[in-house]
Coordinates of C-alpha atoms in Angstrom, one line a residue:
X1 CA -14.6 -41.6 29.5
X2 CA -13.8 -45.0 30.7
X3 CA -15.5 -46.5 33.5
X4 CA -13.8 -48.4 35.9
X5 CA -14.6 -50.0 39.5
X6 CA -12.6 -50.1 42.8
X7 CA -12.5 -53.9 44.0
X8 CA -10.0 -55.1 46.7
X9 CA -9.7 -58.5 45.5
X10 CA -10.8 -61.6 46.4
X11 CA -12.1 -62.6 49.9
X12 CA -10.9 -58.6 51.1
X13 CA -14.1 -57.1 49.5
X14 CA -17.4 -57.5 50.0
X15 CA -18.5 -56.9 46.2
X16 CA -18.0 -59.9 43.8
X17 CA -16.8 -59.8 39.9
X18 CA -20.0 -60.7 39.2
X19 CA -21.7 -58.1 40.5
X20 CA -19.4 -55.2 39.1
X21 CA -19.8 -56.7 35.5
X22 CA -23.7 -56.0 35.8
X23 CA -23.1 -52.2 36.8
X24 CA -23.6 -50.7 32.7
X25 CA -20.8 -49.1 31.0
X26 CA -18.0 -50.6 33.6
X27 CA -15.1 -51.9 31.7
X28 CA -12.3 -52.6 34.4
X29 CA -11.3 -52.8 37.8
X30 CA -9.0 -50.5 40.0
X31 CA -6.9 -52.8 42.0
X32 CA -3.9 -53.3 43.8
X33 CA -1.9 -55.7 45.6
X34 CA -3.2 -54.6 49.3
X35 CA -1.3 -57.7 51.2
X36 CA 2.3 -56.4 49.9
X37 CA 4.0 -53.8 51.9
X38 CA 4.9 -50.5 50.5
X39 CA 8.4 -50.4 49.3
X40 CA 8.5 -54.2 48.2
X41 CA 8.7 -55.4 44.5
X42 CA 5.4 -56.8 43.7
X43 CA 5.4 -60.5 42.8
X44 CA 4.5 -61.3 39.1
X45 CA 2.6 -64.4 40.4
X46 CA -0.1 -62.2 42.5
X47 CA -0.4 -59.9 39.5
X48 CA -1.1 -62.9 36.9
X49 CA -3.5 -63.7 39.6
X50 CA -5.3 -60.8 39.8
X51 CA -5.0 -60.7 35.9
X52 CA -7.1 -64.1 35.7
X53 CA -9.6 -63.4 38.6
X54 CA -10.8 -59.9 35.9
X55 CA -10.1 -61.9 32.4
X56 CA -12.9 -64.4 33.7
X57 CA -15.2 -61.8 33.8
X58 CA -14.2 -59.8 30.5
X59 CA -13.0 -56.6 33.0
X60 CA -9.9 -54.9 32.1
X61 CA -6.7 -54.2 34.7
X62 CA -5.8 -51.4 33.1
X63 CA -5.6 -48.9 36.3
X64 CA -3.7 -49.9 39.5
X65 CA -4.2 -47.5 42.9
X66 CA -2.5 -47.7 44.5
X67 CA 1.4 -49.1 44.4
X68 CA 2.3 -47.0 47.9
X69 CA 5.5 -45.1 48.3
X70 CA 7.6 -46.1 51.3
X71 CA 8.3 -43.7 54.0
X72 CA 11.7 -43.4 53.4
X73 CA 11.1 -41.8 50.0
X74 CA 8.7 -39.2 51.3
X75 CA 11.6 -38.8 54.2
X76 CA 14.4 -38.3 51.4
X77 CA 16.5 -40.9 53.3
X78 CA 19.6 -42.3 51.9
X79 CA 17.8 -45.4 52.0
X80 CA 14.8 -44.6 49.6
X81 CA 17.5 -45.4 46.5
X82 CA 16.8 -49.2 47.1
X83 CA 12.5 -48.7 47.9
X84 CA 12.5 -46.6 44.1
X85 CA 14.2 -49.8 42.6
X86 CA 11.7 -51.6 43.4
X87 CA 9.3 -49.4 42.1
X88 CA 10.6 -49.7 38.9
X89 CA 10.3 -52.9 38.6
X90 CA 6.8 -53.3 39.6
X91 CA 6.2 -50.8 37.3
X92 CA 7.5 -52.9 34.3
X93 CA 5.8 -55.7 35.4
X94 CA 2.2 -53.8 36.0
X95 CA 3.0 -52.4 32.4
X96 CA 3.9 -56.4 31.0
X97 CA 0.3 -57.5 31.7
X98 CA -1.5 -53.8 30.1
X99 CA -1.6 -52.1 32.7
X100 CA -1.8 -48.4 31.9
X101 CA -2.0 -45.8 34.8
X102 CA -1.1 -45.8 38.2
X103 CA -2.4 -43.7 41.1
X104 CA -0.2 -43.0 44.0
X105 CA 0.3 -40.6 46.9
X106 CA 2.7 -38.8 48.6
X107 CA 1.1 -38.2 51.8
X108 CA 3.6 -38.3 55.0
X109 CA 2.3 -41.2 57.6
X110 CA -1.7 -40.8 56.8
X111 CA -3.5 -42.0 54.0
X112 CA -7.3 -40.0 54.0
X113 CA -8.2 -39.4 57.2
X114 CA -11.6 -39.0 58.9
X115 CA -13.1 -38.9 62.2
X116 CA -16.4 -41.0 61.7
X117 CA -16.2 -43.8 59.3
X118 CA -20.2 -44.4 60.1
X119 CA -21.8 -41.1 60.1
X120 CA -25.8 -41.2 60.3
X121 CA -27.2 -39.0 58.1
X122 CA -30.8 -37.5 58.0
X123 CA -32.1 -40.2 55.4
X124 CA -31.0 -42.8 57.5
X125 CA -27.8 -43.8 55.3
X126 CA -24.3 -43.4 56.4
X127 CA -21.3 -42.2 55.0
X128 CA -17.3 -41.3 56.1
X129 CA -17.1 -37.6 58.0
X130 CA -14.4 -35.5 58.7
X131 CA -14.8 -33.2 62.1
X132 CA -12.3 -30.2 61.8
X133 CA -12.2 -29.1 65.1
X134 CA -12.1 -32.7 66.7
X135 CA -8.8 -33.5 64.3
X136 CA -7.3 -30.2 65.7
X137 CA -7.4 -31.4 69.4
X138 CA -7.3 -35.2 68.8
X139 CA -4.1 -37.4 69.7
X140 CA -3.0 -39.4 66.1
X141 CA -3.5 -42.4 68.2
X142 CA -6.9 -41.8 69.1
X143 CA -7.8 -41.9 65.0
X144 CA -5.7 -45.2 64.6
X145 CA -7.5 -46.6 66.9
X146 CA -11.5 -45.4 65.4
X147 CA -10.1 -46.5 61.9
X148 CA -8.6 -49.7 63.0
X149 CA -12.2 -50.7 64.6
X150 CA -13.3 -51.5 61.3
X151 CA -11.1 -55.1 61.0
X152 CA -13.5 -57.3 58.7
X153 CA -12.0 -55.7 55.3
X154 CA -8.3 -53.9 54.9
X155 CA -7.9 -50.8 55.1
X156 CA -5.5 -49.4 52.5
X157 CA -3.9 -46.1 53.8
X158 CA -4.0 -47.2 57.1
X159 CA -1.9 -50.4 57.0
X160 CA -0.8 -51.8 60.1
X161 CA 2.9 -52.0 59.4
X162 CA 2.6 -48.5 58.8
X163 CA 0.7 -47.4 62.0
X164 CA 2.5 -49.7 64.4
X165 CA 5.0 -47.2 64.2
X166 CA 3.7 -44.0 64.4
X167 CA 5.8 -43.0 67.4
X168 CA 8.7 -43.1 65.1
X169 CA 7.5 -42.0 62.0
X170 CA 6.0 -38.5 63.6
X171 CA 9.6 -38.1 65.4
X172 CA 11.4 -38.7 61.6
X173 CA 9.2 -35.6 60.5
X174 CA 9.6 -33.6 62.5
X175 CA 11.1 -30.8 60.5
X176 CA 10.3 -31.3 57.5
X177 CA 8.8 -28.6 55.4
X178 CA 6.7 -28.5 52.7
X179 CA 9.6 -27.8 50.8
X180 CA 11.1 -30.4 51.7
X181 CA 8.6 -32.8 50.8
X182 CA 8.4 -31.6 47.8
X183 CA 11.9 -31.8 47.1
X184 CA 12.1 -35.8 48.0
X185 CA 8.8 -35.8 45.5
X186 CA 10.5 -34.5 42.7
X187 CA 13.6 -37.2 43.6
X188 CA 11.5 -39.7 43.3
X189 CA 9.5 -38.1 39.9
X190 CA 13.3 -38.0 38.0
X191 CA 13.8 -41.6 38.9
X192 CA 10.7 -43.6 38.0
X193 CA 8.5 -41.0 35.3
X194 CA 11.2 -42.0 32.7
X195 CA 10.9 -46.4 33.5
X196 CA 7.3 -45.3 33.1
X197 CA 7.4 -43.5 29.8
X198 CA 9.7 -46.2 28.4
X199 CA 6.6 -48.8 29.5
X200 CA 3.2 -46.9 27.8
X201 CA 2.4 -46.1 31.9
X202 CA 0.9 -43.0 33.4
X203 CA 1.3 -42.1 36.6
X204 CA -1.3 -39.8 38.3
X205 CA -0.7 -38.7 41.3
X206 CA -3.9 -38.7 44.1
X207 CA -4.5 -35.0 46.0
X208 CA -4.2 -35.0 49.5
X209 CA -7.4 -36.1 51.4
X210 CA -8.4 -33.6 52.7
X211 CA -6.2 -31.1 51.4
X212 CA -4.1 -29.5 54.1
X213 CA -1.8 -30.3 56.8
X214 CA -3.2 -32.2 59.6
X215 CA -1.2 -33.2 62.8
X216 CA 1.9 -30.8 61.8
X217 CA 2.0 -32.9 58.8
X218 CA 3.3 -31.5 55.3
X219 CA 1.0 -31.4 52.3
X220 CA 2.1 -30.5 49.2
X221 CA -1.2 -31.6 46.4
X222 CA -3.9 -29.5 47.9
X223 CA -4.9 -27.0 45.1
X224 CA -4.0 -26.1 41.2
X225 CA -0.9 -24.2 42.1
X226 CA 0.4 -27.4 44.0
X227 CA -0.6 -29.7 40.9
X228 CA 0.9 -27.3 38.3
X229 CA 4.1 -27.4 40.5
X230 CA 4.4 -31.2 40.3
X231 CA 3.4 -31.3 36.8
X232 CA 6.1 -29.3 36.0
X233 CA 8.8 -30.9 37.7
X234 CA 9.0 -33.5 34.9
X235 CA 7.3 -32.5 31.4
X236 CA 5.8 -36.0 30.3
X237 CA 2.6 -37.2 30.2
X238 CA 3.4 -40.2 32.2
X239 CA 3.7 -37.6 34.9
X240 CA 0.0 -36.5 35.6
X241 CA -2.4 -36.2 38.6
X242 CA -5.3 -38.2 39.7
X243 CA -8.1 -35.6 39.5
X244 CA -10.1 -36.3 42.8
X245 CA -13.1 -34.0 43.1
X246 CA -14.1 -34.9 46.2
X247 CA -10.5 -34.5 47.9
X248 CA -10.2 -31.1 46.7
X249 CA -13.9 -30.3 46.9
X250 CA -13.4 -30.1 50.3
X251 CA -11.7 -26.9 50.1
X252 CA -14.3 -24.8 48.4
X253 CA -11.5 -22.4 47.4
X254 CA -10.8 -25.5 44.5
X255 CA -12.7 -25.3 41.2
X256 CA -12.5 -28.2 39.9
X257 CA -13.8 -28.1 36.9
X258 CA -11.3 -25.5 35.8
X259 CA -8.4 -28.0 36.7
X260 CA -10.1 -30.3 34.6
X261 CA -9.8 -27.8 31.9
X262 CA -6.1 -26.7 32.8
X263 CA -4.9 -30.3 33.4
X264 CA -6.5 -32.0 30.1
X265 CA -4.0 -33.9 29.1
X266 CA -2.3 -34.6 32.1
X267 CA -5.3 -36.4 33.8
X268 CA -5.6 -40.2 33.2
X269 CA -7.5 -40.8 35.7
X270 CA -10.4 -39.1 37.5
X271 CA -12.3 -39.7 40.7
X272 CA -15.8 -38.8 40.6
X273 CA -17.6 -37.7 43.9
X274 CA -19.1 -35.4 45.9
X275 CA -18.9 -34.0 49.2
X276 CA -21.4 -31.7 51.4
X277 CA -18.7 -28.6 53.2
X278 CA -20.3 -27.2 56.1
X279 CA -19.2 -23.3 57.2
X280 CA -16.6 -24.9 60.1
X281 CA -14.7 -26.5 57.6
X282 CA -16.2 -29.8 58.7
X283 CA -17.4 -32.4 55.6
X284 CA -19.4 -35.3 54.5
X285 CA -19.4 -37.7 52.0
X286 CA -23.0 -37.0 49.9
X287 CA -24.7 -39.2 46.7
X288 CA -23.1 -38.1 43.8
X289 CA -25.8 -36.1 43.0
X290 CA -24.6 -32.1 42.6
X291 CA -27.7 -30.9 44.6
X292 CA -26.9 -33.0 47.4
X293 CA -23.2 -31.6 48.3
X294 CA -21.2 -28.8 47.6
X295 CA -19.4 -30.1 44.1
X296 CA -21.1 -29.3 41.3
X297 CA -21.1 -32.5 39.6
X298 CA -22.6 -32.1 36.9
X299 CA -19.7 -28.7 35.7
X300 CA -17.2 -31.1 36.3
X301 CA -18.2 -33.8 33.8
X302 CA -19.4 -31.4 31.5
X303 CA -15.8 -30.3 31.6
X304 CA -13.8 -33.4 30.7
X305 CA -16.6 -33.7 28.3
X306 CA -15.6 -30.2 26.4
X307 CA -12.2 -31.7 26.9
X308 CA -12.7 -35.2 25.1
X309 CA -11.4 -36.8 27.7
X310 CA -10.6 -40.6 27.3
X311 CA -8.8 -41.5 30.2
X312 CA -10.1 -43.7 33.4
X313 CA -12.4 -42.4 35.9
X314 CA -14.1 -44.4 38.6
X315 CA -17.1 -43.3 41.4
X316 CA -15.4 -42.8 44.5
X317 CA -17.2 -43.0 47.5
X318 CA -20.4 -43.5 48.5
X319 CA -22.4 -43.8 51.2
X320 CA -23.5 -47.2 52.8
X321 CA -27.4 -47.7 52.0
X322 CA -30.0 -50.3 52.4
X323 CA -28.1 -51.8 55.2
X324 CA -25.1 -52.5 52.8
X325 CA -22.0 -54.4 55.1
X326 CA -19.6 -53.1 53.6
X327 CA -15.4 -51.6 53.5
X328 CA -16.4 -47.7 54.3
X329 CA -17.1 -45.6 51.4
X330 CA -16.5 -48.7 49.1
X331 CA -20.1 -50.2 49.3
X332 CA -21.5 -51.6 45.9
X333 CA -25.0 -49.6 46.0
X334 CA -24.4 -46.1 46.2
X335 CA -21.3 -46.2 43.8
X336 CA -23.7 -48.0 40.9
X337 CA -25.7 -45.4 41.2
X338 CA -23.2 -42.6 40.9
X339 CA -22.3 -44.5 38.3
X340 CA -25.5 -44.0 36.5
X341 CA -25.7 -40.6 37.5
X342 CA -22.9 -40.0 35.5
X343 CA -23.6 -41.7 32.8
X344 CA -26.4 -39.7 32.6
X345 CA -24.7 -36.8 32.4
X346 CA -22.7 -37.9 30.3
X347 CA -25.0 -39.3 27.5
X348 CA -27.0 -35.9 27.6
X349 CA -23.5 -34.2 27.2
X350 CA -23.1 -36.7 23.8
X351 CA -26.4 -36.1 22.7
X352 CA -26.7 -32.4 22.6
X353 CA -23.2 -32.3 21.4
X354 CA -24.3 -34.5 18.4
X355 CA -27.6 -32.2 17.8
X356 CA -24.9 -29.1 17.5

């Protein structure tokens, strides 16, 4: 396992280089070019950039999350030919400076989505929280407009070019299926899994968050039958899934440690967290501790242990602690200490594996 750290770049994060190089065991950074819109080509002179910024610090760039997919691809429009282009080509100049695997989603208008970005919970810490029923009767604008409060730091998912037209974008899907998501997924999986393959890159998909429709939306990466699906649409390892535990923890019907097992070799990269499910479907981000939400943690390392896996993974979110100002869910406290949380799983994994 490779340990990697989200950082969203210089002067958009409130964590420095610095301070992820001290966290033990972390390698690399997960980056991405946050001030380029989805669908453009990235330039080569903000990648070298970013390039320098880690190489300063002796961190890798070896994972990118994400390089987003223009709506016009998810939409299967005759103008998505021209946004894949330039997908291509970011991908072979991503893969000219080493960088390995790319996380991506295909989810239609919304990134994550959650009601409280701010949550109290009984310890006095706070942390992101989705509220079912709320989602069910809430307008789309109302949640643009709780995200958007938080203006200090980007917020990637929920960029404003995106959301200023929502109007529109909820009006092109209407009528689109599930099916036909899929379809415009698999479009865009025969056109760039092969420029990927040809550059040593891995793609890996990202589950939906959370993982089912939400405002009439289609969802198509919600559980293993989902994942299998895409898998299968193009037989390469280039063409894998981001394992998110917490995203698909969130329906308790998904084990994840058995996708772990199923998807071994088609998982480059793996988000680590946990999430507490209450009986009315509603959720909250937890520590990454397995007894203090409803993934157990500590089966799902074990499991890309038994697998000897070698790809990426990375702590997703965490809470915000000891009055940590921070991008929500990316504060540099709580994640350091999932971090060592699974370390230490993962050592005792090594060492009782070495006593056998």
């Amino acid at each position: 396992m490779r340990m990697t750290f989200r950082w969203y770049g210089e002067g958009n994060d409130s964590i420095t280089l610095k301070q992820i190089k001290q966290i033990p065991g972390v390698e690399g950074i997960v980056w991405a070019l946050h001030d380029v819109p989805a669908g453009e080509e990235w330039p080569m002179d903000k990648i070298n950039e970013v390039k320098k910024q880690a190489d300063d610090y002796g961190l890798n760039i070896d994972v990118v999350e994400s390089v987003n997919v223009h709506e016009d691809i998810k939409l299967g429009l005759p103008t998505r030919d021209k946004y894949i282009e330039n997908y291509k080509r970011t991908i072979e100049k991503l893969a000219s400076v080493g960088v390995k695997v790319i996380c991506y989603n295909f989810m239609p208008v919304f990134d994550w989505t959650r009601t409280e970005l701010f949550k109290e919970m009984e310890d006095g810490s706070t942390a992101l929280f989705y509220e079912k029923a709320k989602v069910v009767g809430m307008d789309p604008n109302e949640l643009v407009e709780n995200i958007s409060k938080n203006s200090t730091f980007t917020m990637p998912g929920w960029e404003q070019e995106r959301l200023s037209r929502l109007k529109e974008l909820f009006e092109a899907y209407k009528g689109v299926t599930q099916e036909d998501l899929f379809e415009h997924l698999s479009y865009f999986l025969k056109e760039v899994i092969p420029v990927a393959e040809e550059n040593g890159i891995r793609m890996g998909i990202h589950p939906d968050d959370p993982p089912w429709p939400i405002f009439g939306l289609p969802r198509i990466v919600c559980n293993k039958e989902n994942i299998k699906r895409i898998l299968d649409v193009v037989d390469s390892k280039s063409n894998g899934v981001t394992l998110c535990s917490g995203s698909l923890g969130a329906n308790p019907s998904n084990n994840i440690a058995e996708m772990v097992r199923e998807f071994a070799d088609r998982i480059p990269f793996a988000h680590i967290r946990n999430v507490k499910v209450y009986e009315n479907g509603d959720f909250i981000e937890t520590s990454h501790r397995t007894f203090d939400g409803s993934v157990d943690i500590y089966e799902v390392v074990k499991a890309y242990h038994e697998i000897g896996f070698d790809g990426y993974a990375r702590p997703d979110h965490g809470r915000h602690i000891w009055d940590e100002k921070c991008r929500p869910g990316y504060g540099l406290y709580d994640r350091a200490l999932g971090i060592m949380y699974l370390w230490g799983i993962w050592d005792s994994l090594e060492r009782a594996h070495r006593r056998n």
